[in-house]
Amino acid sequence: MKSGSGSATGSGGGPGRRRFLGALVGAAAAGTVSAASACASSGPPDRAAPTPVRRNSASPASRRPRGSGRLFLGTYTSQQGGGPGIGLATYDDATGRITGTGTITGVPDPSYLALHPSGRTLYAVDERERGGVTAVALSDSGGHEVLGTRDTGGAGPCHLSVHPGGRWLLSANYSSGSVAVHPITASGALGERTDLVSHAEPPPGPGQDGPHAHQIVTSPDGRHVLAVDLGNDTVYTYRLDEKAGRLTRVSYATLRPGAGPRHLAFHPSGRFAYLANELDDTVVVCAYDPATGRLTPGAPQSTGAEGGTNYPAQLVVTREGRFAFLANRGHNSVARYAVEGDGARLRLLDTVSVGGDFPRHLALSPSGRLLFTANQKSNDVSVFQVDGDSGALRPAGTPFAAPIAVCALPV
């Protein structure tokens, strides 16, 4: 069951969303290509050359005023009501106001996004049956270039991340339950895949048809790579050979049957991680041993969404490690937790409505002043101002219209 990972179509479609779509298409019309043309390839997987460079343009608004940041928005291009590509916007870090500036076309179904540590290249999954990962060179002038796409070797990739060294891209294939590694060249473009690892054991959890890799991240110290698999109720720990780009499994931790782990977030200390379980609607604090990479799950805790159907999606932790936030799809809220015991405990403080439907993804701005939620079914992005002392959330105006918003990446 891949709740909210591409199976649900967006709802709504009023004048606000039509204006946003028009702004995206109009601002990016010059020099863009269709998503369909970017999908075309020939030859066996990973032996074909990457797709040609495509140029995209954005409006002059992409030249950011002081105190603002860039916002990239992921969507589904193949679904009715979806966007034409990766949405481009700016945001005011003081007020939370979002301004649409254009779109990057030529990237099919870019449902999850990640930025290179240099800030010069954006990466997107192409969440399709033949999965891909696409690199986009960013420009302050708005002349972004799609550098090409590489095959992930699996189906339905739904998450990716850049290894801290900036030389490797890691991706998770949901439908086929595998994780892939691609080298990153000096230009930011992707090379041929160097590894593909399938989650063959332990057996699938109750009601699952097989493994479903949902996230792949690097531990804070960079020693290990962790992959969260919803279908196997398991988190796998790997070591990455940074010369060869190959993964070696060193351990795995299995959650209770039917938990459906989706995403984890580390505490800044690197000794604890917090895991959102999509299927049993819980959160788990996990002890983490940096030396061995071993993850030890604790007891399940409340998401604050009692009494209804809810699929927790993602956790984020504030920079200083005092608070954690969880996106609740169904309950349509953000749960706020106090982090206690130097990271060893989470204490639920409250939940706050997102003002939208099905918050698929959430992210803190680099300053930590703002929290963004991408609301998939209401086609919008909500913004909250974060109180630095209490972690309390206050809505920063009305949600920003965005077609099938499934990822919000503020930088």
Tab-separated table of C-alpha atoms in Angstrom:
chain	number	residue	atom	x	y	z
A	1	MET	CA	0.000	0.000	0.000
A	2	LYS	CA	1.637	3.172	-1.170
A	3	SER	CA	-0.601	5.696	0.490
A	4	GLY	CA	-0.227	9.049	-1.209
A	5	SER	CA	2.783	8.070	-3.278
A	6	GLY	CA	1.331	8.684	-6.680
A	7	SER	CA	-1.974	6.853	-6.493
A	8	ALA	CA	-4.113	9.780	-5.409
A	9	THR	CA	-5.093	12.489	-7.849
A	10	GLY	CA	-5.304	16.101	-6.815
A	11	SER	CA	-8.583	17.762	-5.908
A	12	GLY	CA	-9.718	21.309	-6.343
A	13	GLY	CA	-8.703	23.325	-9.380
A	14	GLY	CA	-10.205	26.735	-8.679
A	15	PRO	CA	-9.096	30.103	-10.073
A	16	GLY	CA	-6.081	30.346	-7.755
A	17	ARG	CA	-4.558	27.087	-8.954
A	18	ARG	CA	-5.284	27.959	-12.597
A	19	ARG	CA	-3.483	31.292	-12.156
A	20	PHE	CA	-0.466	29.490	-10.657
A	21	LEU	CA	-0.363	26.958	-13.505
A	22	GLY	CA	-0.611	29.782	-16.008
A	23	ALA	CA	2.263	31.586	-14.334
A	24	LEU	CA	4.413	28.465	-14.416
A	25	VAL	CA	3.713	27.714	-18.063
A	26	GLY	CA	4.028	31.334	-19.194
A	27	ALA	CA	7.246	32.018	-17.316
A	28	ALA	CA	8.886	28.875	-18.630
A	29	ALA	CA	7.547	28.830	-22.193
A	30	ALA	CA	10.721	30.043	-23.880
A	31	GLY	CA	13.340	27.357	-24.448
A	32	THR	CA	11.524	24.487	-22.662
A	33	VAL	CA	10.668	20.989	-23.795
A	34	SER	CA	7.851	18.651	-22.918
A	35	ALA	CA	8.177	15.988	-20.235
A	36	ALA	CA	7.384	13.331	-22.827
A	37	SER	CA	10.403	14.238	-24.957
A	38	ALA	CA	12.714	14.009	-21.955
A	39	CYS	CA	11.589	10.411	-21.318
A	40	ALA	CA	12.758	9.144	-24.693
A	41	SER	CA	15.854	6.963	-24.581
A	42	SER	CA	17.423	4.108	-26.475
A	43	GLY	CA	19.684	1.213	-25.665
A	44	PRO	CA	19.817	-0.936	-22.524
A	45	PRO	CA	19.482	0.677	-19.090
A	46	ASP	CA	22.514	2.712	-18.006
A	47	ARG	CA	24.369	2.171	-21.278
A	48	ALA	CA	22.533	4.879	-23.136
A	49	ALA	CA	23.928	8.382	-22.983
A	50	PRO	CA	22.024	10.678	-20.638
A	51	THR	CA	19.219	12.685	-22.192
A	52	PRO	CA	20.380	15.897	-23.908
A	53	VAL	CA	20.672	19.191	-22.082
A	54	ARG	CA	17.382	21.120	-22.000
A	55	ARG	CA	17.206	24.806	-21.184
A	56	ASN	CA	14.478	26.298	-19.024
A	57	SER	CA	13.878	29.926	-18.253
A	58	ALA	CA	12.198	31.630	-15.330
A	59	SER	CA	10.752	35.070	-14.832
A	60	PRO	CA	12.912	37.977	-13.569
A	61	ALA	CA	11.286	37.370	-10.165
A	62	SER	CA	13.714	34.462	-9.786
A	63	ARG	CA	16.360	37.077	-9.027
A	64	ARG	CA	15.755	37.030	-5.313
A	65	PRO	CA	15.501	40.074	-3.087
A	66	ARG	CA	17.496	40.092	0.131
A	67	GLY	CA	15.911	37.973	2.884
A	68	SER	CA	14.277	35.570	0.453
A	69	GLY	CA	14.963	31.993	-0.509
A	70	ARG	CA	14.256	29.675	-3.417
A	71	LEU	CA	11.491	27.079	-3.283
A	72	PHE	CA	11.308	24.021	-5.555
A	73	LEU	CA	8.019	22.109	-5.800
A	74	GLY	CA	7.610	18.469	-6.808
A	75	THR	CA	4.466	17.163	-8.506
A	76	TYR	CA	3.100	14.454	-10.823
A	77	THR	CA	3.105	15.465	-14.485
A	78	SER	CA	1.207	12.368	-15.663
A	79	GLN	CA	-1.807	12.711	-13.369
A	80	GLN	CA	-4.895	14.731	-14.135
A	81	GLY	CA	-4.500	18.149	-12.512
A	82	GLY	CA	-0.766	17.690	-12.076
A	83	GLY	CA	1.889	20.260	-12.805
A	84	PRO	CA	3.952	20.723	-15.991
A	85	GLY	CA	7.217	20.061	-14.161
A	86	ILE	CA	9.219	21.229	-11.157
A	87	GLY	CA	7.611	24.369	-9.781
A	88	LEU	CA	9.828	27.385	-9.089
A	89	ALA	CA	9.099	30.017	-6.467
A	90	THR	CA	10.691	32.353	-3.973
A	91	TYR	CA	9.691	32.896	-0.351
A	92	ASP	CA	10.138	35.678	2.172
A	93	ASP	CA	11.943	34.194	5.166
A	94	ALA	CA	10.353	36.713	7.539
A	95	THR	CA	6.706	36.559	6.433
A	96	GLY	CA	6.537	33.184	4.680
A	97	ARG	CA	4.983	34.719	1.567
A	98	ILE	CA	5.542	32.581	-1.564
A	99	THR	CA	5.794	34.000	-5.089
A	100	GLY	CA	5.670	31.696	-8.117
A	101	THR	CA	8.423	32.360	-10.686
A	102	GLY	CA	8.187	29.627	-13.305
A	103	THR	CA	8.737	25.942	-13.916
A	104	ILE	CA	11.359	23.444	-15.048
A	105	THR	CA	9.898	21.185	-17.716
A	106	GLY	CA	11.442	18.075	-19.233
A	107	VAL	CA	11.335	16.134	-15.937
A	108	PRO	CA	8.519	13.547	-15.802
A	109	ASP	CA	6.731	12.968	-12.481
A	110	PRO	CA	9.324	14.731	-10.282
A	111	SER	CA	7.763	13.653	-6.991
A	112	TYR	CA	10.846	14.090	-4.793
A	113	LEU	CA	13.701	16.601	-4.989
A	114	ALA	CA	17.160	17.031	-3.469
A	115	LEU	CA	19.857	19.699	-3.776
A	116	HIS	CA	23.586	19.123	-4.242
A	117	PRO	CA	25.695	20.502	-1.335
A	118	SER	CA	27.151	23.070	-3.757
A	119	GLY	CA	23.677	24.462	-4.391
A	120	ARG	CA	24.310	24.380	-8.142
A	121	THR	CA	22.445	21.189	-9.108
A	122	LEU	CA	18.945	19.935	-8.348
A	123	TYR	CA	18.029	16.248	-8.544
A	124	ALA	CA	14.579	14.725	-9.053
A	125	VAL	CA	13.168	11.227	-9.168
A	126	ASP	CA	11.101	10.310	-12.213
A	127	GLU	CA	8.462	8.248	-10.399
A	128	ARG	CA	7.438	5.983	-13.257
A	129	GLU	CA	7.358	2.267	-14.096
A	130	ARG	CA	10.808	2.606	-15.623
A	131	GLY	CA	12.277	4.788	-12.923
A	132	GLY	CA	14.827	7.498	-13.468
A	133	VAL	CA	16.774	10.238	-11.720
A	134	THR	CA	17.296	13.593	-13.407
A	135	ALA	CA	19.919	16.296	-12.818
A	136	VAL	CA	19.155	20.002	-13.362
A	137	ALA	CA	21.876	22.684	-13.378
A	138	LEU	CA	20.635	25.784	-11.563
A	139	SER	CA	21.407	29.366	-12.467
A	140	ASP	CA	20.836	32.557	-10.478
A	141	SER	CA	19.634	34.160	-13.695
A	142	GLY	CA	16.884	31.546	-14.049
A	143	GLY	CA	18.357	29.761	-17.098
A	144	HIS	CA	18.194	26.254	-15.638
A	145	GLU	CA	19.435	23.284	-17.690
A	146	VAL	CA	18.182	19.707	-17.558
A	147	LEU	CA	21.472	17.805	-17.746
A	148	GLY	CA	20.036	14.358	-18.348
A	149	THR	CA	18.353	11.312	-16.834
A	150	ARG	CA	19.711	7.964	-15.685
A	151	ASP	CA	17.809	4.730	-15.165
A	152	THR	CA	17.432	3.674	-11.499
A	153	GLY	CA	17.143	-0.005	-12.407
A	154	GLY	CA	13.764	-0.245	-10.691
A	155	ALA	CA	10.186	0.963	-10.713
A	156	GLY	CA	8.542	3.901	-9.005
A	157	PRO	CA	11.506	5.700	-7.394
A	158	CYS	CA	10.050	7.932	-4.675
A	159	HIS	CA	13.040	9.283	-2.744
A	160	LEU	CA	16.610	10.366	-3.344
A	161	SER	CA	19.419	12.077	-1.480
A	162	VAL	CA	22.930	13.300	-2.160
A	163	HIS	CA	25.746	11.745	-0.156
A	164	PRO	CA	27.420	14.494	1.944
A	165	GLY	CA	30.622	14.360	-0.096
A	166	GLY	CA	28.629	15.399	-3.162
A	167	ARG	CA	29.962	12.574	-5.357
A	168	TRP	CA	27.095	10.072	-5.157
A	169	LEU	CA	23.327	10.172	-5.630
A	170	LEU	CA	21.282	7.598	-3.699
A	171	SER	CA	17.719	6.668	-4.723
A	172	ALA	CA	14.950	4.344	-3.498
A	173	ASN	CA	12.736	2.368	-5.890
A	174	TYR	CA	9.392	1.947	-4.149
A	175	SER	CA	7.608	-0.476	-6.476
A	176	SER	CA	10.536	-2.870	-6.882
A	177	GLY	CA	11.978	-2.559	-3.370
A	178	SER	CA	15.545	-1.645	-4.276
A	179	VAL	CA	18.072	1.153	-3.811
A	180	ALA	CA	20.460	2.542	-6.412
A	181	VAL	CA	23.703	4.529	-6.527
A	182	HIS	CA	24.787	6.927	-9.287
A	183	PRO	CA	28.043	8.900	-9.521
A	184	ILE	CA	27.852	12.688	-9.754
A	185	THR	CA	30.282	14.266	-12.202
A	186	ALA	CA	32.063	17.594	-11.773
A	187	SER	CA	29.319	19.306	-13.793
A	188	GLY	CA	26.597	17.893	-11.532
A	189	ALA	CA	25.394	15.472	-14.215
A	190	LEU	CA	24.887	11.807	-13.365
A	191	GLY	CA	27.009	8.904	-14.555
A	192	GLU	CA	25.989	5.312	-15.128
A	193	ARG	CA	24.580	3.471	-12.116
A	194	THR	CA	27.260	1.784	-10.008
A	195	ASP	CA	25.044	-0.340	-7.769
A	196	LEU	CA	21.521	-1.682	-7.338
A	197	VAL	CA	20.588	-3.560	-4.146
A	198	SER	CA	17.268	-5.383	-3.698
A	199	HIS	CA	15.673	-5.883	-0.295
A	200	ALA	CA	15.184	-9.647	-0.533
A	201	GLU	CA	14.945	-10.315	3.216
A	202	PRO	CA	13.231	-10.406	5.663
A	203	PRO	CA	9.900	-11.437	4.083
A	204	PRO	CA	7.198	-8.829	3.408
A	205	GLY	CA	4.962	-7.639	6.220
A	206	PRO	CA	1.231	-8.385	6.565
A	207	GLY	CA	-0.740	-7.443	3.476
A	208	GLN	CA	2.392	-6.525	1.479
A	209	ASP	CA	3.269	-7.971	-1.925
A	210	GLY	CA	6.988	-7.417	-1.503
A	211	PRO	CA	9.603	-4.890	-0.414
A	212	HIS	CA	8.893	-1.178	-0.955
A	213	ALA	CA	11.930	1.051	-0.438
A	214	HIS	CA	10.658	4.464	0.645
A	215	GLN	CA	13.737	6.438	1.715
A	216	ILE	CA	17.525	6.384	1.554
A	217	VAL	CA	19.641	8.767	3.657
A	218	THR	CA	23.155	9.108	5.042
A	219	SER	CA	23.806	9.187	8.791
A	220	PRO	CA	24.956	12.563	10.192
A	221	ASP	CA	28.582	11.433	10.485
A	222	GLY	CA	28.611	10.134	6.913
A	223	ARG	CA	29.684	6.622	7.875
A	224	HIS	CA	26.535	4.754	6.922
A	225	VAL	CA	23.591	4.842	4.514
A	226	LEU	CA	20.164	3.852	5.822
A	227	ALA	CA	17.275	2.644	3.650
A	228	VAL	CA	13.720	2.514	5.001
A	229	ASP	CA	11.502	-0.216	3.516
A	230	LEU	CA	7.751	-0.033	4.106
A	231	GLY	CA	6.979	-3.454	2.602
A	232	ASN	CA	9.470	-5.377	4.757
A	233	ASP	CA	8.920	-3.337	7.948
A	234	THR	CA	12.683	-2.904	7.983
A	235	VAL	CA	15.438	-0.282	8.038
A	236	TYR	CA	18.659	-1.440	6.358
A	237	THR	CA	22.112	-0.038	7.160
A	238	TYR	CA	24.816	-0.006	4.475
A	239	ARG	CA	28.368	1.171	4.070
A	240	LEU	CA	29.066	3.073	0.859
A	241	ASP	CA	32.400	2.473	-0.869
A	242	GLU	CA	33.117	6.050	-1.911
A	243	LYS	CA	35.577	4.973	-4.590
A	244	ALA	CA	33.487	2.295	-6.299
A	245	GLY	CA	30.008	3.551	-5.434
A	246	ARG	CA	28.847	0.221	-4.049
A	247	LEU	CA	26.754	-0.579	-0.971
A	248	THR	CA	27.546	-3.290	1.563
A	249	ARG	CA	24.894	-4.192	4.115
A	250	VAL	CA	26.113	-4.191	7.707
A	251	SER	CA	22.856	-4.646	9.660
A	252	TYR	CA	19.111	-4.242	9.583
A	253	ALA	CA	16.410	-3.443	12.129
A	254	THR	CA	12.907	-4.835	11.794
A	255	LEU	CA	9.858	-3.042	13.146
A	256	ARG	CA	6.762	-4.787	14.443
A	257	PRO	CA	4.751	-6.523	11.670
A	258	GLY	CA	2.521	-4.141	9.742
A	259	ALA	CA	4.218	-0.956	10.969
A	260	GLY	CA	5.042	0.218	7.458
A	261	PRO	CA	8.070	2.457	8.166
A	262	ARG	CA	8.231	5.345	5.685
A	263	HIS	CA	10.736	8.047	6.651
A	264	LEU	CA	13.265	8.650	9.405
A	265	ALA	CA	14.972	11.809	10.619
A	266	PHE	CA	18.138	11.987	12.721
A	267	HIS	CA	18.654	14.035	15.850
A	268	PRO	CA	21.633	16.433	15.410
A	269	SER	CA	23.635	14.386	17.942
A	270	GLY	CA	23.618	11.467	15.508
A	271	ARG	CA	22.750	9.032	18.325
A	272	PHE	CA	18.982	8.870	17.775
A	273	ALA	CA	16.616	8.728	14.823
A	274	TYR	CA	12.852	9.207	14.690
A	275	LEU	CA	10.829	6.941	12.431
A	276	ALA	CA	7.356	7.611	10.979
A	277	ASN	CA	5.362	4.392	10.490
A	278	GLU	CA	2.822	4.939	7.733
A	279	LEU	CA	0.629	1.870	8.159
A	280	ASP	CA	0.137	1.542	11.930
A	281	ASP	CA	0.031	5.341	12.474
A	282	THR	CA	2.882	5.548	14.993
A	283	VAL	CA	6.223	7.214	15.636
A	284	VAL	CA	9.228	5.338	17.017
A	285	VAL	CA	12.379	6.680	18.673
A	286	CYS	CA	15.375	4.595	17.597
A	287	ALA	CA	18.773	4.470	19.272
A	288	TYR	CA	21.588	4.638	16.725
A	289	ASP	CA	25.179	3.459	17.138
A	290	PRO	CA	27.396	5.559	14.830
A	291	ALA	CA	30.272	3.096	15.079
A	292	THR	CA	28.347	0.048	13.858
A	293	GLY	CA	25.377	1.639	12.100
A	294	ARG	CA	23.003	-0.455	14.177
A	295	LEU	CA	19.516	0.991	14.691
A	296	THR	CA	17.474	-0.141	17.711
A	297	PRO	CA	13.768	0.766	17.567
A	298	GLY	CA	11.908	1.687	20.742
A	299	ALA	CA	8.202	1.522	21.571
A	300	PRO	CA	5.598	2.998	19.204
A	301	GLN	CA	4.184	6.410	20.146
A	302	SER	CA	1.154	8.495	19.207
A	303	THR	CA	1.031	10.747	16.158
A	304	GLY	CA	-1.702	12.848	17.783
A	305	ALA	CA	-4.224	11.638	15.199
A	306	GLU	CA	-6.355	9.336	17.328
A	307	GLY	CA	-9.871	8.481	16.208
A	308	GLY	CA	-9.496	8.531	12.421
A	309	THR	CA	-7.631	7.148	9.442
A	310	ASN	CA	-4.164	8.644	9.256
A	311	TYR	CA	-0.941	7.934	7.380
A	312	PRO	CA	2.035	9.750	8.923
A	313	ALA	CA	4.417	10.806	6.196
A	314	GLN	CA	7.579	12.512	7.360
A	315	LEU	CA	9.441	13.866	10.357
A	316	VAL	CA	11.833	16.816	10.536
A	317	VAL	CA	13.950	17.957	13.492
A	318	THR	CA	14.911	21.546	14.241
A	319	ARG	CA	18.547	22.492	13.788
A	320	GLU	CA	19.318	22.666	17.520
A	321	GLY	CA	17.432	19.385	18.143
A	322	ARG	CA	14.814	20.715	20.577
A	323	PHE	CA	11.668	20.035	18.537
A	324	ALA	CA	10.406	17.597	15.916
A	325	PHE	CA	7.471	17.917	13.518
A	326	LEU	CA	5.455	15.174	11.827
A	327	ALA	CA	3.183	15.419	8.767
A	328	ASN	CA	-0.131	13.603	9.328
A	329	ARG	CA	-2.009	12.680	6.140
A	330	GLY	CA	-5.678	12.057	6.883
A	331	HIS	CA	-5.674	13.974	10.144
A	332	ASN	CA	-4.252	16.785	7.958
A	333	SER	CA	-2.085	18.190	10.684
A	334	VAL	CA	1.458	18.754	11.844
A	335	ALA	CA	2.261	17.116	15.173
A	336	ARG	CA	4.731	19.032	17.356
A	337	TYR	CA	7.036	17.116	19.695
A	338	ALA	CA	9.454	18.258	22.363
A	339	VAL	CA	12.769	16.402	22.092
A	340	GLU	CA	13.997	15.393	25.533
A	341	GLY	CA	16.790	13.376	27.131
A	342	ASP	CA	19.398	14.670	24.662
A	343	GLY	CA	17.367	13.126	21.844
A	344	ALA	CA	16.259	9.909	23.557
A	345	ARG	CA	12.600	10.883	23.982
A	346	LEU	CA	9.791	12.546	22.052
A	347	ARG	CA	6.903	14.169	23.942
A	348	LEU	CA	3.809	15.081	21.936
A	349	LEU	CA	2.864	18.716	22.566
A	350	ASP	CA	0.011	19.372	20.130
A	351	THR	CA	-1.198	19.150	16.543
A	352	VAL	CA	-1.897	22.054	14.188
A	353	SER	CA	-4.134	21.908	11.113
A	354	VAL	CA	-2.276	22.415	7.827
A	355	GLY	CA	-5.282	24.162	6.283
A	356	GLY	CA	-5.107	21.717	3.375
A	357	ASP	CA	-5.574	18.057	2.495
A	358	PHE	CA	-3.028	15.203	2.717
A	359	PRO	CA	0.308	16.813	3.734
A	360	ARG	CA	2.669	14.506	1.851
A	361	HIS	CA	5.917	16.291	2.660
A	362	LEU	CA	7.229	18.912	5.058
A	363	ALA	CA	10.468	20.846	5.276
A	364	LEU	CA	12.096	23.536	7.392
A	365	SER	CA	13.692	26.566	5.748
A	366	PRO	CA	17.485	26.747	6.205
A	367	SER	CA	17.034	29.417	8.904
A	368	GLY	CA	14.529	27.245	10.773
A	369	ARG	CA	12.054	30.133	10.886
A	370	LEU	CA	9.550	28.566	8.495
A	371	LEU	CA	7.944	25.145	8.051
A	372	PHE	CA	6.444	24.180	4.678
A	373	THR	CA	3.895	21.403	4.058
A	374	ALA	CA	3.108	20.132	0.545
A	375	ASN	CA	-0.595	19.228	0.558
A	376	GLN	CA	-1.164	16.694	-2.207
A	377	LYS	CA	-4.955	16.531	-2.456
A	378	SER	CA	-5.736	20.221	-1.953
A	379	ASN	CA	-3.092	21.339	-4.474
A	380	ASP	CA	-1.311	23.799	-2.233
A	381	VAL	CA	1.607	24.492	0.086
A	382	SER	CA	1.078	25.728	3.641
A	383	VAL	CA	3.672	27.827	5.450
A	384	PHE	CA	4.082	28.187	9.223
A	385	GLN	CA	6.261	30.517	11.240
A	386	VAL	CA	8.190	28.536	13.881
A	387	ASP	CA	8.670	30.052	17.331
A	388	GLY	CA	12.312	29.564	18.221
A	389	ASP	CA	11.669	29.166	21.953
A	390	SER	CA	8.592	26.924	22.031
A	391	GLY	CA	8.502	25.390	18.556
A	392	ALA	CA	4.896	26.614	18.263
A	393	LEU	CA	3.554	26.937	14.725
A	394	ARG	CA	1.628	29.923	13.416
A	395	PRO	CA	0.129	29.938	9.893
A	396	ALA	CA	1.867	32.466	7.643
A	397	GLY	CA	-1.100	33.527	5.522
A	398	THR	CA	-3.212	31.374	3.232
A	399	PRO	CA	-1.784	28.284	1.481
A	400	PHE	CA	-0.017	28.835	-1.845
A	401	ALA	CA	-1.727	27.160	-4.819
A	402	ALA	CA	0.430	24.451	-6.437
A	403	PRO	CA	-0.802	21.493	-8.558
A	404	ILE	CA	-0.565	18.113	-6.778
A	405	ALA	CA	2.067	19.407	-4.371
A	406	VAL	CA	3.994	16.360	-3.127
A	407	CYS	CA	7.379	17.887	-2.288
A	408	ALA	CA	8.456	21.328	-1.086
A	409	LEU	CA	12.191	22.043	-0.998
A	410	PRO	CA	13.123	25.461	0.445
A	411	VAL	CA	16.749	26.556	0.040
